[in-house]
PDB file of C-alpha atoms in Angstrom:
ATOM      1  CA  THR A 217      -3.762  51.189 -27.017  1.00 37.00           C
ATOM      2  CA  VAL A 218      -4.514  47.778 -25.545  1.00 40.00           C
ATOM      3  CA  PRO A 219      -3.814  45.025 -27.744  1.00 41.00           C
ATOM      4  CA  GLY A 220      -6.867  43.186 -28.944  1.00 42.00           C
ATOM      5  CA  GLY A 221      -9.246  46.038 -27.917  1.00 45.00           C
ATOM      6  CA  ASP A 222     -10.459  45.392 -24.251  1.00 46.00           C
ATOM      7  CA  LEU A 223      -8.190  42.522 -23.693  1.00 44.00           C
ATOM      8  CA  PHE A 224      -4.395  41.999 -23.431  1.00 50.00           C
ATOM      9  CA  LEU A 225      -2.766  39.415 -25.525  1.00 62.00           C
ATOM     10  CA  ILE A 226      -0.396  37.062 -23.671  1.00 76.00           C
ATOM     11  CA  MET A 227       2.791  39.101 -22.952  1.00 84.00           C
ATOM     12  CA  ASP A 228       6.376  38.300 -21.962  1.00 87.00           C
ATOM     13  CA  ALA A 229       7.242  38.792 -18.293  1.00 91.00           C
ATOM     14  CA  PRO A 230       8.810  42.031 -17.215  1.00 95.00           C
ATOM     15  CA  VAL A 231      11.957  40.306 -16.156  1.00 94.00           C
ATOM     16  CA  ALA A 232      13.810  37.079 -17.059  1.00 90.00           C
ATOM     17  CA  GLY A 233      13.717  35.663 -13.488  1.00 87.00           C
ATOM     18  CA  PRO A 234      11.489  33.005 -12.065  1.00 89.00           C
ATOM     19  CA  LEU A 235       8.386  33.730 -10.163  1.00 88.00           C
ATOM     20  CA  LEU A 236       8.885  33.680  -6.332  1.00 87.00           C
ATOM     21  CA  ARG A 237       5.525  34.367  -4.949  1.00 86.00           C
ATOM     22  CA  GLY A 238       2.111  34.348  -6.651  1.00 83.00           C
ATOM     23  CA  PHE A 239      -1.000  36.404  -6.671  1.00 85.00           C
ATOM     24  CA  GLY A 240      -4.018  35.841  -4.275  1.00 79.00           C
ATOM     25  CA  ARG A 241      -4.791  34.832  -0.755  1.00 82.00           C
ATOM     26  CA  VAL A 242      -1.954  34.191   1.560  1.00 81.00           C
ATOM     27  CA  LEU A 243      -2.346  32.396   4.863  1.00 79.00           C
ATOM     28  CA  ASP A 244       0.096  33.003   7.695  1.00 79.00           C
ATOM     29  CA  ARG A 245       0.230  29.645   9.630  1.00 81.00           C
ATOM     30  CA  GLU A 246       1.975  31.160  12.707  1.00 84.00           C
ATOM     31  CA  PHE A 247      -0.417  34.122  13.207  1.00 83.00           C
ATOM     32  CA  ARG A 248      -3.417  32.537  11.419  1.00 82.00           C
ATOM     33  CA  THR A 249      -4.222  35.551   9.449  1.00 88.00           C
ATOM     34  CA  ALA A 250      -4.992  35.983   5.844  1.00 86.00           C
ATOM     35  CA  THR A 251      -3.971  38.670   3.380  1.00 81.00           C
ATOM     36  CA  PHE A 252      -4.411  39.211  -0.353  1.00 80.00           C
ATOM     37  CA  ARG A 253      -1.365  39.807  -2.589  1.00 84.00           C
ATOM     38  CA  LYS A 254      -2.363  41.979  -5.503  1.00 91.00           C
ATOM     39  CA  GLY A 255       0.795  41.236  -7.501  1.00 93.00           C
ATOM     40  CA  VAL A 256       3.616  38.746  -7.820  1.00 93.00           C
ATOM     41  CA  ASP A 257       7.208  38.695  -6.997  1.00 93.00           C
ATOM     42  CA  PHE A 258       9.900  37.669  -9.394  1.00 94.00           C
ATOM     43  CA  ALA A 259      13.431  36.524  -8.466  1.00 94.00           C
ATOM     44  CA  VAL A 260      16.003  39.088  -9.736  1.00 95.00           C
ATOM     45  CA  GLU A 261      19.617  40.076  -9.396  1.00 95.00           C
ATOM     46  CA  ILE A 262      20.129  43.772  -8.664  1.00 96.00           C
ATOM     47  CA  GLY A 263      20.557  45.464 -11.957  1.00 97.00           C
ATOM     48  CA  ASP A 264      18.647  43.153 -14.078  1.00 96.00           C
ATOM     49  CA  PRO A 265      16.664  45.015 -16.796  1.00 97.00           C
ATOM     50  CA  VAL A 266      12.930  45.381 -16.244  1.00 97.00           C
ATOM     51  CA  TYR A 267      10.668  45.747 -19.372  1.00 97.00           C
ATOM     52  CA  SER A 268       7.291  47.142 -20.242  1.00 96.00           C
ATOM     53  CA  VAL A 269       4.919  44.240 -20.915  1.00 94.00           C
ATOM     54  CA  ALA A 270       2.831  46.188 -23.544  1.00 93.00           C
ATOM     55  CA  ASP A 271       2.681  49.642 -25.067  1.00 94.00           C
ATOM     56  CA  GLY A 272       1.740  52.426 -22.805  1.00 95.00           C
ATOM     57  CA  GLU A 273       2.344  55.734 -21.184  1.00 97.00           C
ATOM     58  CA  VAL A 274       4.140  56.348 -17.949  1.00 98.00           C
ATOM     59  CA  ARG A 275       1.768  57.692 -15.328  1.00 98.00           C
ATOM     60  CA  PHE A 276       4.088  57.471 -12.172  1.00 98.00           C
ATOM     61  CA  ALA A 277       7.878  56.995 -11.886  1.00 98.00           C
ATOM     62  CA  GLY A 278       9.254  57.574  -8.475  1.00 98.00           C
ATOM     63  CA  TRP A 279       9.406  56.512  -4.813  1.00 97.00           C
ATOM     64  CA  PHE A 280       6.287  54.989  -3.387  1.00 96.00           C
ATOM     65  CA  ARG A 281       5.938  53.918   0.337  1.00 93.00           C
ATOM     66  CA  GLY A 282       6.202  50.163   0.575  1.00 90.00           C
ATOM     67  CA  TYR A 283       7.009  49.618  -3.103  1.00 94.00           C
ATOM     68  CA  GLY A 284      10.350  51.540  -3.223  1.00 96.00           C
ATOM     69  CA  LYS A 285      11.233  52.984  -6.618  1.00 98.00           C
ATOM     70  CA  LEU A 286       7.983  52.295  -8.692  1.00 98.00           C
ATOM     71  CA  VAL A 287       6.849  52.641 -12.349  1.00 98.00           C
ATOM     72  CA  ILE A 288       3.027  52.662 -13.190  1.00 98.00           C
ATOM     73  CA  LEU A 289       2.260  52.207 -16.857  1.00 97.00           C
ATOM     74  CA  ASP A 290      -1.219  53.086 -18.432  1.00 96.00           C
ATOM     75  CA  HIS A 291      -1.869  50.661 -21.275  1.00 94.00           C
ATOM     76  CA  GLY A 292      -5.098  52.128 -22.217  1.00 93.00           C
ATOM     77  CA  GLY A 293      -8.603  50.591 -21.667  1.00 91.00           C
ATOM     78  CA  GLU A 294      -8.185  51.110 -17.878  1.00 94.00           C
ATOM     79  CA  TYR A 295      -5.288  48.556 -17.835  1.00 94.00           C
ATOM     80  CA  PHE A 296      -2.162  49.390 -15.828  1.00 95.00           C
ATOM     81  CA  SER A 297       0.972  47.584 -14.885  1.00 96.00           C
ATOM     82  CA  VAL A 298       2.960  48.206 -11.669  1.00 97.00           C
ATOM     83  CA  SER A 299       6.522  47.530 -11.285  1.00 97.00           C
ATOM     84  CA  GLY A 300       8.103  48.035  -7.822  1.00 97.00           C
ATOM     85  CA  HIS A 301      11.333  47.571  -5.793  1.00 97.00           C
ATOM     86  CA  LEU A 302      13.363  48.908  -8.710  1.00 98.00           C
ATOM     87  CA  ASP A 303      17.002  49.940  -8.264  1.00 97.00           C
ATOM     88  CA  ALA A 304      16.841  52.497 -11.083  1.00 98.00           C
ATOM     89  CA  ILE A 305      13.980  54.151 -13.079  1.00 98.00           C
ATOM     90  CA  ASP A 306      14.745  54.759 -16.815  1.00 98.00           C
ATOM     91  CA  VAL A 307      11.480  56.403 -17.918  1.00 98.00           C
ATOM     92  CA  GLU A 308       9.725  59.739 -16.939  1.00 98.00           C
ATOM     93  CA  VAL A 309       6.072  60.559 -16.405  1.00 98.00           C
ATOM     94  CA  GLY A 310       4.331  61.271 -19.744  1.00 98.00           C
ATOM     95  CA  GLU A 311       6.782  59.030 -21.732  1.00 98.00           C
ATOM     96  CA  GLU A 312       5.313  56.641 -24.286  1.00 97.00           C
ATOM     97  CA  VAL A 313       6.929  53.204 -24.106  1.00 97.00           C
ATOM     98  CA  ARG A 314       6.482  50.071 -26.430  1.00 96.00           C
ATOM     99  CA  GLY A 315       6.158  46.558 -25.184  1.00 93.00           C
ATOM    100  CA  GLY A 316       9.685  45.205 -24.418  1.00 94.00           C
ATOM    101  CA  ASP A 317      11.249  48.671 -23.835  1.00 97.00           C
ATOM    102  CA  PRO A 318      13.275  48.871 -20.787  1.00 97.00           C
ATOM    103  CA  ILE A 319      11.749  50.844 -17.977  1.00 98.00           C
ATOM    104  CA  GLY A 320      14.339  50.443 -15.218  1.00 98.00           C
ATOM    105  CA  LEU A 321      16.553  48.029 -13.272  1.00 98.00           C
ATOM    106  CA  ALA A 322      15.515  45.483 -10.628  1.00 97.00           C
ATOM    107  CA  GLY A 323      16.485  46.087  -7.025  1.00 96.00           C
ATOM    108  CA  GLU A 324      15.422  45.819  -3.598  1.00 95.00           C
ATOM    109  CA  THR A 325      14.139  49.497  -2.740  1.00 94.00           C
ATOM    110  CA  GLY A 326      11.342  49.274  -0.362  1.00 90.00           C
ATOM    111  CA  SER A 327      11.629  45.465   0.038  1.00 89.00           C
ATOM    112  CA  LEU A 328      11.959  43.640   3.188  1.00 84.00           C
ATOM    113  CA  SER A 329      12.864  40.441   1.592  1.00 86.00           C
ATOM    114  CA  GLY A 330      15.831  41.310  -0.580  1.00 89.00           C
ATOM    115  CA  PRO A 331      16.085  41.723  -4.363  1.00 94.00           C
ATOM    116  CA  ARG A 332      12.861  40.964  -6.296  1.00 95.00           C
ATOM    117  CA  LEU A 333      10.561  42.585  -8.724  1.00 96.00           C
ATOM    118  CA  TYR A 334       7.036  43.219  -7.476  1.00 96.00           C
ATOM    119  CA  PHE A 335       4.538  43.300 -10.472  1.00 96.00           C
ATOM    120  CA  GLU A 336       0.854  43.965 -10.952  1.00 95.00           C
ATOM    121  CA  ILE A 337      -1.614  44.130 -13.597  1.00 95.00           C
ATOM    122  CA  ARG A 338      -4.826  46.157 -12.884  1.00 94.00           C
ATOM    123  CA  LYS A 339      -7.997  47.022 -14.639  1.00 93.00           C
ATOM    124  CA  GLY A 340      -9.111  50.177 -13.164  1.00 91.00           C
ATOM    125  CA  SER A 341      -8.734  49.801  -9.474  1.00 89.00           C
ATOM    126  CA  GLY A 342      -9.021  45.870  -9.553  1.00 92.00           C
ATOM    127  CA  ALA A 343      -6.010  43.696  -9.343  1.00 93.00           C
ATOM    128  CA  LEU A 344      -5.702  40.913 -11.909  1.00 92.00           C
ATOM    129  CA  ASP A 345      -3.716  37.762 -11.700  1.00 91.00           C
ATOM    130  CA  PRO A 346      -0.571  38.371 -13.847  1.00 90.00           C
ATOM    131  CA  ALA A 347      -0.576  34.516 -14.600  1.00 84.00           C
ATOM    132  CA  ASP A 348      -3.663  35.007 -16.674  1.00 86.00           C
ATOM    133  CA  TRP A 349      -1.741  37.605 -18.880  1.00 86.00           C
ATOM    134  CA  LEU A 350       1.922  36.701 -18.982  1.00 84.00           C
ATOM    135  CA  ARG A 351       3.640  33.864 -20.692  1.00 76.00           C
ATOM    136  CA  PRO A 352       4.353  31.000 -18.103  1.00 65.00           C
ATOM    137  CA  VAL A 353       7.606  31.595 -16.127  1.00 57.00           C
ATOM    138  CA  PRO A 354       9.399  28.961 -14.171  1.00 53.00           C
ATOM    139  CA  GLU A 355       8.661  28.824 -10.436  1.00 53.00           C
ATOM    140  CA  GLY A 356      11.755  29.670  -8.187  1.00 51.00           C
TER     141      GLY A 356
END
């Protein structure tokens, strides 16, 4: 179940690395286009452990186009976390995990920018800014 009923408590980040790229609107100065980042990137070394940020159930564990090896955890109350570009997945669909349990190893599968952990928090189909839910991490 989701801690605190319908709201997450402040949680530890899924990896020990610093934040590389934040959530939200991104402007490309060269092409003068805007995109929206639904998650954040953490700096990692290949093989760094990746952890569940809260108790939950594994809903997806496998390859997903654009995200490489990906794990989606259902934390209850329509809250989900998404961890992508993993080098290895250490959980299976249907498995229950506790906050702080390892779910895989960081990598660069599906990444065009080298090793990183792509991470999202979602409520239903809507993306939430992980900065509102995670303890502050240093910027990279």
